[in-house]
PDB file of C-alpha atoms in Angstrom:
ATOM      1  CA  ALA A1054      77.859 202.875  -7.875  1.00 78.00           C
ATOM      2  CA  GLN A1055      75.711 199.675  -7.349  1.00 83.00           C
ATOM      3  CA  SER A1056      72.697 199.290  -5.171  1.00 89.00           C
ATOM      4  CA  VAL A1057      70.438 196.736  -3.684  1.00 94.00           C
ATOM      5  CA  THR A1058      66.532 197.526  -3.341  1.00 95.00           C
ATOM      6  CA  GLN A1059      64.696 195.098  -0.489  1.00 96.00           C
ATOM      7  CA  PRO A1060      61.344 195.443  -1.587  1.00 96.00           C
ATOM      8  CA  ASP A1061      59.755 194.345   1.920  1.00 95.00           C
ATOM      9  CA  ILE A1062      60.721 194.935   5.211  1.00 95.00           C
ATOM     10  CA  HIS A1063      58.934 192.467   7.084  1.00 97.00           C
ATOM     11  CA  ILE A1064      57.675 189.231   6.150  1.00 97.00           C
ATOM     12  CA  THR A1065      55.422 186.700   8.170  1.00 97.00           C
ATOM     13  CA  VAL A1066      55.324 183.157   7.898  1.00 97.00           C
ATOM     14  CA  SER A1067      54.664 179.973   9.677  1.00 97.00           C
ATOM     15  CA  GLU A1068      57.021 177.586  10.698  1.00 97.00           C
ATOM     16  CA  GLY A1069      56.921 174.544   8.324  1.00 97.00           C
ATOM     17  CA  ALA A1070      55.671 177.128   5.301  1.00 97.00           C
ATOM     18  CA  SER A1071      58.178 178.315   2.288  1.00 97.00           C
ATOM     19  CA  LEU A1072      59.700 181.848   2.068  1.00 97.00           C
ATOM     20  CA  GLU A1073      60.652 183.680  -0.543  1.00 98.00           C
ATOM     21  CA  LEU A1074      62.802 187.037   0.155  1.00 98.00           C
ATOM     22  CA  ARG A1075      62.766 189.804  -2.168  1.00 98.00           C
ATOM     23  CA  CYS A1076      66.273 191.515  -3.992  1.00 98.00           C
ATOM     24  CA  ASN A1077      66.672 193.807  -6.829  1.00 97.00           C
ATOM     25  CA  TYR A1078      70.157 195.304  -7.648  1.00 94.00           C
ATOM     26  CA  SER A1079      71.566 197.991  -9.641  1.00 91.00           C
ATOM     27  CA  TYR A1080      74.710 197.695 -11.258  1.00 86.00           C
ATOM     28  CA  GLY A1081      75.511 198.022 -15.254  1.00 76.00           C
ATOM     29  CA  ALA A1082      77.868 194.684 -15.494  1.00 80.00           C
ATOM     30  CA  THR A1083      77.635 191.312 -13.906  1.00 79.00           C
ATOM     31  CA  PRO A1084      77.844 192.102 -10.722  1.00 87.00           C
ATOM     32  CA  TYR A1085      78.631 189.432  -7.211  1.00 91.00           C
ATOM     33  CA  LEU A1086      75.648 189.265  -5.422  1.00 94.00           C
ATOM     34  CA  PHE A1087      75.460 188.198  -1.164  1.00 95.00           C
ATOM     35  CA  TRP A1088      72.788 187.173   0.788  1.00 97.00           C
ATOM     36  CA  TYR A1089      73.562 187.757   4.841  1.00 97.00           C
ATOM     37  CA  VAL A1090      71.418 186.737   7.908  1.00 97.00           C
ATOM     38  CA  GLN A1091      71.785 188.358  10.558  1.00 95.00           C
ATOM     39  CA  SER A1092      70.239 186.948  14.685  1.00 92.00           C
ATOM     40  CA  PRO A1093      69.539 189.358  17.007  1.00 87.00           C
ATOM     41  CA  GLY A1094      72.751 190.762  18.757  1.00 84.00           C
ATOM     42  CA  GLN A1095      74.530 189.158  16.219  1.00 87.00           C
ATOM     43  CA  GLY A1096      76.974 190.161  13.209  1.00 90.00           C
ATOM     44  CA  LEU A1097      76.158 189.106   9.717  1.00 94.00           C
ATOM     45  CA  GLN A1098      76.494 185.580   8.511  1.00 95.00           C
ATOM     46  CA  LEU A1099      76.864 184.788   4.985  1.00 95.00           C
ATOM     47  CA  LEU A1100      74.002 182.488   3.667  1.00 97.00           C
ATOM     48  CA  LEU A1101      75.195 182.166  -0.131  1.00 96.00           C
ATOM     49  CA  LYS A1102      76.959 183.942  -2.861  1.00 93.00           C
ATOM     50  CA  TYR A1103      76.600 184.100  -6.883  1.00 93.00           C
ATOM     51  CA  PHE A1104      80.026 185.298  -8.759  1.00 89.00           C
ATOM     52  CA  SER A1105      79.280 183.636 -11.913  1.00 86.00           C
ATOM     53  CA  GLY A1106      78.238 180.135 -13.457  1.00 88.00           C
ATOM     54  CA  ASP A1107      74.558 178.204 -12.588  1.00 90.00           C
ATOM     55  CA  THR A1108      71.850 180.885 -11.520  1.00 92.00           C
ATOM     56  CA  LEU A1109      70.816 178.828  -8.560  1.00 96.00           C
ATOM     57  CA  VAL A1110      73.204 178.868  -5.522  1.00 96.00           C
ATOM     58  CA  GLN A1111      72.542 176.875  -2.745  1.00 97.00           C
ATOM     59  CA  GLY A1112      73.638 177.891   0.372  1.00 96.00           C
ATOM     60  CA  ILE A1113      73.800 176.869   4.202  1.00 95.00           C
ATOM     61  CA  LYS A1114      70.982 176.458   6.323  1.00 95.00           C
ATOM     62  CA  GLY A1115      68.723 175.097   3.344  1.00 96.00           C
ATOM     63  CA  PHE A1116      68.782 178.580   1.856  1.00 97.00           C
ATOM     64  CA  GLU A1117      68.860 178.766  -2.365  1.00 98.00           C
ATOM     65  CA  ALA A1118      68.974 182.318  -4.527  1.00 98.00           C
ATOM     66  CA  GLU A1119      68.327 182.702  -8.088  1.00 97.00           C
ATOM     67  CA  PHE A1120      69.837 185.534 -10.006  1.00 95.00           C
ATOM     68  CA  LYS A1121      67.604 186.537 -13.040  1.00 95.00           C
ATOM     69  CA  ARG A1122      69.897 188.995 -14.939  1.00 92.00           C
ATOM     70  CA  SER A1123      66.464 190.139 -17.433  1.00 92.00           C
ATOM     71  CA  GLN A1124      65.012 191.113 -13.860  1.00 94.00           C
ATOM     72  CA  SER A1125      68.122 192.578 -12.209  1.00 94.00           C
ATOM     73  CA  SER A1126      66.791 189.924  -9.296  1.00 96.00           C
ATOM     74  CA  PHE A1127      68.325 187.480  -6.883  1.00 97.00           C
ATOM     75  CA  ASN A1128      65.663 186.507  -4.332  1.00 98.00           C
ATOM     76  CA  LEU A1129      66.396 183.924  -1.476  1.00 98.00           C
ATOM     77  CA  ARG A1130      64.156 181.060  -1.062  1.00 98.00           C
ATOM     78  CA  LYS A1131      63.765 178.534   1.960  1.00 98.00           C
ATOM     79  CA  PRO A1132      61.033 175.735   1.428  1.00 97.00           C
ATOM     80  CA  SER A1133      60.179 174.735   4.762  1.00 97.00           C
ATOM     81  CA  VAL A1134      61.188 177.136   7.291  1.00 97.00           C
ATOM     82  CA  HIS A1135      61.698 176.789  10.860  1.00 96.00           C
ATOM     83  CA  TRP A1136      61.179 178.701  13.934  1.00 95.00           C
ATOM     84  CA  SER A1137      65.457 179.376  14.541  1.00 95.00           C
ATOM     85  CA  ASP A1138      65.429 181.156  10.370  1.00 96.00           C
ATOM     86  CA  ALA A1139      63.303 183.979  12.562  1.00 96.00           C
ATOM     87  CA  ALA A1140      66.057 186.958  11.236  1.00 97.00           C
ATOM     88  CA  GLU A1141      67.094 189.438   9.383  1.00 96.00           C
ATOM     89  CA  TYR A1142      68.150 188.942   5.817  1.00 97.00           C
ATOM     90  CA  PHE A1143      70.785 191.276   3.945  1.00 97.00           C
ATOM     91  CA  CYS A1144      71.135 191.120   0.136  1.00 97.00           C
ATOM     92  CA  ALA A1145      74.430 192.979  -0.906  1.00 95.00           C
ATOM     93  CA  VAL A1146      76.185 193.342  -4.556  1.00 93.00           C
ATOM     94  CA  GLY A1147      79.356 194.025  -5.325  1.00 89.00           C
ATOM     95  CA  ALA A1148      81.715 194.927  -8.167  1.00 81.00           C
ATOM     96  CA  SER A1149      84.533 193.353  -9.846  1.00 74.00           C
ATOM     97  CA  SER A1150      86.402 196.738  -9.778  1.00 75.00           C
ATOM     98  CA  ASP A1151      86.365 197.546  -6.541  1.00 75.00           C
ATOM     99  CA  TYR A1152      86.078 195.372  -3.275  1.00 78.00           C
ATOM    100  CA  LYS A1153      82.943 197.006  -1.574  1.00 84.00           C
ATOM    101  CA  LEU A1154      79.448 195.608  -0.711  1.00 89.00           C
ATOM    102  CA  SER A1155      76.305 198.136  -1.177  1.00 91.00           C
ATOM    103  CA  PHE A1156      73.393 196.268   1.177  1.00 93.00           C
ATOM    104  CA  GLY A1157      70.066 196.462   0.721  1.00 94.00           C
ATOM    105  CA  ALA A1158      67.898 197.539   3.711  1.00 93.00           C
ATOM    106  CA  GLY A1159      67.093 194.193   5.264  1.00 95.00           C
ATOM    107  CA  THR A1160      63.704 192.234   5.525  1.00 97.00           C
ATOM    108  CA  THR A1161      62.664 190.818   8.881  1.00 96.00           C
ATOM    109  CA  VAL A1162      61.410 187.345   9.088  1.00 97.00           C
ATOM    110  CA  THR A1163      59.010 186.457  11.975  1.00 97.00           C
ATOM    111  CA  VAL A1164      57.815 182.916  11.987  1.00 97.00           C
ATOM    112  CA  ARG A1165      54.622 181.843  13.726  1.00 95.00           C
ATOM    113  CA  ALA A1166      54.258 178.593  15.193  1.00 90.00           C
TER     114      ALA A1166
ATOM    115  CA  ASP B1193      89.432 179.536  13.617  1.00 66.00           C
ATOM    116  CA  ALA B1194      88.032 181.996  16.003  1.00 80.00           C
ATOM    117  CA  GLY B1195      86.532 184.811  13.380  1.00 93.00           C
ATOM    118  CA  VAL B1196      86.637 188.014  13.372  1.00 96.00           C
ATOM    119  CA  ILE B1197      86.925 189.148  17.066  1.00 96.00           C
ATOM    120  CA  GLN B1198      85.500 192.846  17.836  1.00 97.00           C
ATOM    121  CA  SER B1199      85.826 194.454  21.286  1.00 96.00           C
ATOM    122  CA  PRO B1200      83.689 195.498  23.968  1.00 96.00           C
ATOM    123  CA  ARG B1201      80.900 194.055  22.121  1.00 95.00           C
ATOM    124  CA  HIS B1202      78.945 197.335  24.462  1.00 96.00           C
ATOM    125  CA  GLU B1203      79.855 200.728  24.869  1.00 97.00           C
ATOM    126  CA  VAL B1204      78.618 203.601  26.777  1.00 97.00           C
ATOM    127  CA  THR B1205      79.905 206.298  26.894  1.00 96.00           C
ATOM    128  CA  GLU B1206      79.065 210.149  27.591  1.00 96.00           C
ATOM    129  CA  MET B1207      79.138 212.873  24.979  1.00 96.00           C
ATOM    130  CA  GLY B1208      82.435 214.483  24.429  1.00 96.00           C
ATOM    131  CA  GLN B1209      84.538 211.483  25.408  1.00 97.00           C
ATOM    132  CA  GLU B1210      86.669 209.592  23.412  1.00 97.00           C
ATOM    133  CA  VAL B1211      85.333 205.680  22.225  1.00 98.00           C
ATOM    134  CA  THR B1212      87.842 203.517  20.933  1.00 98.00           C
ATOM    135  CA  LEU B1213      86.707 200.319  19.357  1.00 98.00           C
ATOM    136  CA  ARG B1214      88.805 197.407  18.304  1.00 98.00           C
ATOM    137  CA  CYS B1215      89.028 194.545  15.388  1.00 98.00           C
ATOM    138  CA  LYS B1216      91.170 191.042  15.121  1.00 98.00           C
ATOM    139  CA  PRO B1217      90.162 190.390  11.936  1.00 97.00           C
ATOM    140  CA  ILE B1218      90.631 187.050  10.879  1.00 95.00           C
ATOM    141  CA  SER B1219      94.246 185.274  10.152  1.00 94.00           C
ATOM    142  CA  GLY B1220      95.238 185.760   6.673  1.00 92.00           C
ATOM    143  CA  HIS B1221      92.748 188.041   5.303  1.00 92.00           C
ATOM    144  CA  ASP B1222      93.909 190.887   3.692  1.00 90.00           C
ATOM    145  CA  TYR B1223      90.791 193.112   3.272  1.00 92.00           C
ATOM    146  CA  LEU B1224      89.327 194.865   7.122  1.00 95.00           C
ATOM    147  CA  PHE B1225      86.041 197.157   6.465  1.00 95.00           C
ATOM    148  CA  TRP B1226      84.319 199.246   8.816  1.00 97.00           C
ATOM    149  CA  TYR B1227      80.744 199.783   9.129  1.00 96.00           C
ATOM    150  CA  ARG B1228      77.644 201.069  10.959  1.00 96.00           C
ATOM    151  CA  GLN B1229      74.652 200.413  11.554  1.00 94.00           C
ATOM    152  CA  THR B1230      71.580 201.851  12.361  1.00 93.00           C
ATOM    153  CA  MET B1231      68.131 202.135  11.620  1.00 89.00           C
ATOM    154  CA  MET B1232      67.532 205.083   9.507  1.00 90.00           C
ATOM    155  CA  ARG B1233      70.530 204.199   7.581  1.00 90.00           C
ATOM    156  CA  GLY B1234      71.221 200.660   7.526  1.00 90.00           C
ATOM    157  CA  LEU B1235      74.525 199.500   7.035  1.00 92.00           C
ATOM    158  CA  GLU B1236      77.183 201.929   5.683  1.00 92.00           C
ATOM    159  CA  LEU B1237      80.768 201.597   4.671  1.00 93.00           C
ATOM    160  CA  LEU B1238      82.808 203.654   6.747  1.00 96.00           C
ATOM    161  CA  ILE B1239      86.382 202.748   5.908  1.00 96.00           C
ATOM    162  CA  TYR B1240      88.035 199.720   4.605  1.00 94.00           C
ATOM    163  CA  PHE B1241      92.394 199.142   4.431  1.00 95.00           C
ATOM    164  CA  ASN B1242      94.114 196.204   1.965  1.00 92.00           C
ATOM    165  CA  ASN B1243      97.250 195.069   3.777  1.00 93.00           C
ATOM    166  CA  ASN B1244      97.095 197.592   6.664  1.00 95.00           C
ATOM    167  CA  VAL B1245      96.833 200.336   4.491  1.00 95.00           C
ATOM    168  CA  PRO B1246      93.520 202.377   4.122  1.00 95.00           C
ATOM    169  CA  ILE B1247      92.084 202.321   1.037  1.00 92.00           C
ATOM    170  CA  ASP B1248      89.088 204.138   0.768  1.00 91.00           C
ATOM    171  CA  ASP B1249      87.663 206.461   3.782  1.00 94.00           C
ATOM    172  CA  SER B1250      84.855 208.264   1.605  1.00 92.00           C
ATOM    173  CA  GLY B1251      82.589 206.446   4.564  1.00 92.00           C
ATOM    174  CA  MET B1252      83.786 208.306   7.722  1.00 95.00           C
ATOM    175  CA  PRO B1253      81.494 211.049   8.407  1.00 88.00           C
ATOM    176  CA  GLU B1254      83.322 213.563   9.961  1.00 87.00           C
ATOM    177  CA  ASP B1255      86.916 214.427  11.007  1.00 91.00           C
ATOM    178  CA  ARG B1256      86.164 213.320  14.632  1.00 95.00           C
ATOM    179  CA  PHE B1257      86.236 209.870  12.799  1.00 97.00           C
ATOM    180  CA  SER B1258      89.457 207.991  12.840  1.00 97.00           C
ATOM    181  CA  ALA B1259      90.743 204.642  11.960  1.00 98.00           C
ATOM    182  CA  LYS B1260      93.937 202.621  12.220  1.00 97.00           C
ATOM    183  CA  MET B1261      95.890 199.102  11.381  1.00 97.00           C
ATOM    184  CA  PRO B1262      99.618 199.305  13.020  1.00 97.00           C
ATOM    185  CA  ASN B1263      99.169 195.545  11.759  1.00 95.00           C
ATOM    186  CA  ALA B1264      97.326 192.255   9.926  1.00 95.00           C
ATOM    187  CA  SER B1265      95.955 191.243  13.476  1.00 95.00           C
ATOM    188  CA  PHE B1266      94.653 194.551  14.917  1.00 96.00           C
ATOM    189  CA  SER B1267      92.130 197.096  13.755  1.00 98.00           C
ATOM    190  CA  THR B1268      91.056 200.154  15.804  1.00 98.00           C
ATOM    191  CA  LEU B1269      88.252 202.950  15.002  1.00 98.00           C
ATOM    192  CA  LYS B1270      88.179 206.135  17.468  1.00 98.00           C
ATOM    193  CA  ILE B1271      85.742 208.636  17.646  1.00 97.00           C
ATOM    194  CA  GLN B1272      86.778 211.613  19.395  1.00 97.00           C
ATOM    195  CA  PRO B1273      84.731 213.786  20.458  1.00 96.00           C
ATOM    196  CA  SER B1274      82.004 210.979  20.628  1.00 96.00           C
ATOM    197  CA  GLU B1275      78.063 212.652  20.332  1.00 96.00           C
ATOM    198  CA  PRO B1276      74.412 211.558  20.527  1.00 96.00           C
ATOM    199  CA  ARG B1277      74.043 210.912  17.285  1.00 95.00           C
ATOM    200  CA  ASP B1278      77.138 208.483  17.133  1.00 96.00           C
ATOM    201  CA  SER B1279      75.181 205.919  18.709  1.00 97.00           C
ATOM    202  CA  ALA B1280      74.981 202.717  16.602  1.00 96.00           C
ATOM    203  CA  VAL B1281      75.777 199.143  16.312  1.00 95.00           C
ATOM    204  CA  TYR B1282      79.806 199.028  14.443  1.00 97.00           C
ATOM    205  CA  PHE B1283      80.741 196.255  12.881  1.00 96.00           C
ATOM    206  CA  CYS B1284      84.217 194.871  11.396  1.00 97.00           C
ATOM    207  CA  ALA B1285      84.875 192.292   8.560  1.00 95.00           C
ATOM    208  CA  SER B1286      87.202 191.473   7.324  1.00 94.00           C
ATOM    209  CA  SER B1287      87.596 189.348   3.497  1.00 92.00           C
ATOM    210  CA  PRO B1288      90.619 186.869   2.004  1.00 88.00           C
ATOM    211  CA  GLY B1289      92.301 188.038  -1.362  1.00 73.00           C
ATOM    212  CA  PRO B1290      91.238 187.224  -3.978  1.00 62.00           C
ATOM    213  CA  ARG B1291      88.182 186.357  -2.901  1.00 64.00           C
ATOM    214  CA  ARG B1292      87.508 189.993  -1.926  1.00 58.00           C
ATOM    215  CA  ASN B1293      84.142 190.565  -2.191  1.00 77.00           C
ATOM    216  CA  ILE B1294      83.556 187.580   0.589  1.00 87.00           C
ATOM    217  CA  GLN B1295      83.175 189.440   4.047  1.00 92.00           C
ATOM    218  CA  TYR B1296      83.239 187.656   6.970  1.00 93.00           C
ATOM    219  CA  PHE B1297      81.382 189.968   9.888  1.00 94.00           C
ATOM    220  CA  GLY B1298      82.492 189.859  13.671  1.00 95.00           C
ATOM    221  CA  ALA B1299      79.485 190.414  16.072  1.00 94.00           C
ATOM    222  CA  GLY B1300      79.419 194.162  16.505  1.00 95.00           C
ATOM    223  CA  THR B1301      79.787 196.631  18.978  1.00 97.00           C
ATOM    224  CA  ARG B1302      76.703 198.560  20.159  1.00 96.00           C
ATOM    225  CA  LEU B1303      77.638 202.476  21.328  1.00 97.00           C
ATOM    226  CA  SER B1304      75.607 203.983  23.189  1.00 97.00           C
ATOM    227  CA  VAL B1305      76.747 207.837  23.589  1.00 97.00           C
ATOM    228  CA  LEU B1306      74.657 209.485  26.237  1.00 96.00           C
TER     229      LEU B1306
END
């Protein structure tokens, strides 16, 4: 079964600074990979996804992620964060053999002025 | 599109009472998922449906939990009887086939069992 590890529980970043959130997955074949964002009191919103092809994926809100098979990673980046990026971010992995997603524990991002 | 709609947004009930959570998926989506989110266990998949048929309910914690999908536009998750440890945020998500792994989430129902 697939699994996801998000090593950082909480990250604080200054507004305008860059952001990188780490995600490591475990899966025997090529995974489907996702990043979701959850604002307080809201549901999860899909930021970006990777199925195949170009390993650098662009998403909404200026986010991008890079799939590195050799490192089993799918890290999320943003060059310059805005105060509105304060939220919880979830990495998820899915398999081609079923329809389920396995989510990481999440990383909470705080943005300071 | 209105997205996935869940009701109620908040539910407060007393231990032993029956609780019914409701979900309307995005029109045309073939898959529907119910999740539970807690601080201790994170996001857990409870059950999912394909074309209104339950496919995998291995995540349903106990017999007190049941889910139905009587038609393509409506699903319920019922807890009877409820217990304080059921307090959590319950999310419904739907997914279009064949890109079935792309899931769109509702805003969730925050359940508090006193």
